[in-house]
Structures are given as structure tokens and as C-alpha cells.
């Protein structure tokens, strides 16, 4: 975690930073669909969040807030579905997933989180 720059402070970060760390984890380990954790070590959005929560980088409350921001970003794109189901849509690409997570982070940051 330290070599990824993900373990800088010993406390969970705000939802906006958590969402940026989700992007970093997906860039480092690879993004996948259908599985939270693929057999080859890739992760979906939910898998990356679970990884970060299990290492103490986000609290359950912070993760929940981040999920709400992600859901809001999806809703503004016209996607009225859970983020983990949206992650698995066949037309999605990692570039689109990264852009949506980044947009959710921007919304959280604008709200002071």
C-alpha cells in the first residue's frame, strides 16, 4: 500500500479521496466486471472499495458516503441502477468507469467531503 501512495496517513480519508484511491487501485491491479475480485487479481469498483476498507483506508461510513456520491454521478448520467450493476454493463470501459468515479469525487469535494 505504501508503494502505491495509498498508505500515507493512519486514518481513513474523506469520501472524495477514497474515490480517487479506488481509481488508483483499479489502475494498479486492473479493472474487471462480474467479480468483486477476479481470479487474476483484478477488481470491480465494489472490490476496490472492499480492499480499501479492509486496509483501513476508508471507514464504513465514509465508504457509504462515497457510494452515495457515485450513485448521484450515475443518476446524472441517466443510469438509474446500483453502481455495481452499472459496472458490469457490457458497453462499459475502464475509461468510462474512471471518468464516472472521478466525477463522483468532484461532487464529494464540492460538498466538503
PDB file of N, CA, C and O in Angstrom, residues 4 31 39 80 82 97 105 111:
ATOM      1  N   UNK A   4       2.211   2.265  -3.354  1.00  0.00           N
ATOM      2  CA  UNK A   4       1.192   2.837  -4.227  1.00  0.00           C
ATOM      3  C   UNK A   4       0.837   4.262  -3.834  1.00  0.00           C
ATOM      4  O   UNK A   4       0.083   4.924  -4.521  1.00  0.00           O
ATOM      5  N   UNK A  31      -9.023  -3.444 -13.710  1.00  0.00           N
ATOM      6  CA  UNK A  31     -10.473  -3.364 -13.547  1.00  0.00           C
ATOM      7  C   UNK A  31     -11.106  -4.605 -14.161  1.00  0.00           C
ATOM      8  O   UNK A  31     -10.616  -5.136 -15.159  1.00  0.00           O
ATOM      9  N   UNK A  39     -10.095 -13.984 -10.522  1.00  0.00           N
ATOM     10  CA  UNK A  39      -9.041 -14.947 -10.214  1.00  0.00           C
ATOM     11  C   UNK A  39      -7.627 -14.425 -10.493  1.00  0.00           C
ATOM     12  O   UNK A  39      -6.662 -14.888  -9.898  1.00  0.00           O
ATOM     13  N   UNK A  80     -30.101   4.756 -13.760  1.00  0.00           N
ATOM     14  CA  UNK A  80     -30.864   4.571 -12.525  1.00  0.00           C
ATOM     15  C   UNK A  80     -30.710   3.125 -12.063  1.00  0.00           C
ATOM     16  O   UNK A  80     -31.634   2.317 -12.156  1.00  0.00           O
ATOM     17  N   UNK A  82     -27.892   0.408  -9.428  1.00  0.00           N
ATOM     18  CA  UNK A  82     -26.798   0.325  -8.460  1.00  0.00           C
ATOM     19  C   UNK A  82     -25.466   0.381  -9.191  1.00  0.00           C
ATOM     20  O   UNK A  82     -25.331  -0.160 -10.294  1.00  0.00           O
ATOM     21  N   UNK A  97     -15.531   4.168 -16.612  1.00  0.00           N
ATOM     22  CA  UNK A  97     -15.634   3.926 -15.175  1.00  0.00           C
ATOM     23  C   UNK A  97     -14.780   4.939 -14.417  1.00  0.00           C
ATOM     24  O   UNK A  97     -15.224   5.548 -13.443  1.00  0.00           O
ATOM     25  N   UNK A 105     -16.062  11.914  -7.236  1.00  0.00           N
ATOM     26  CA  UNK A 105     -15.096  12.531  -6.318  1.00  0.00           C
ATOM     27  C   UNK A 105     -15.205  14.045  -6.351  1.00  0.00           C
ATOM     28  O   UNK A 105     -15.143  14.704  -5.311  1.00  0.00           O
ATOM     29  N   UNK A 111     -18.799  19.324  -1.961  1.00  0.00           N
ATOM     30  CA  UNK A 111     -19.638  19.289  -0.765  1.00  0.00           C
ATOM     31  C   UNK A 111     -18.814  19.216   0.520  1.00  0.00           C
ATOM     32  O   UNK A 111     -19.361  18.952   1.590  1.00  0.00           O
TER      33      UNK A 111
END
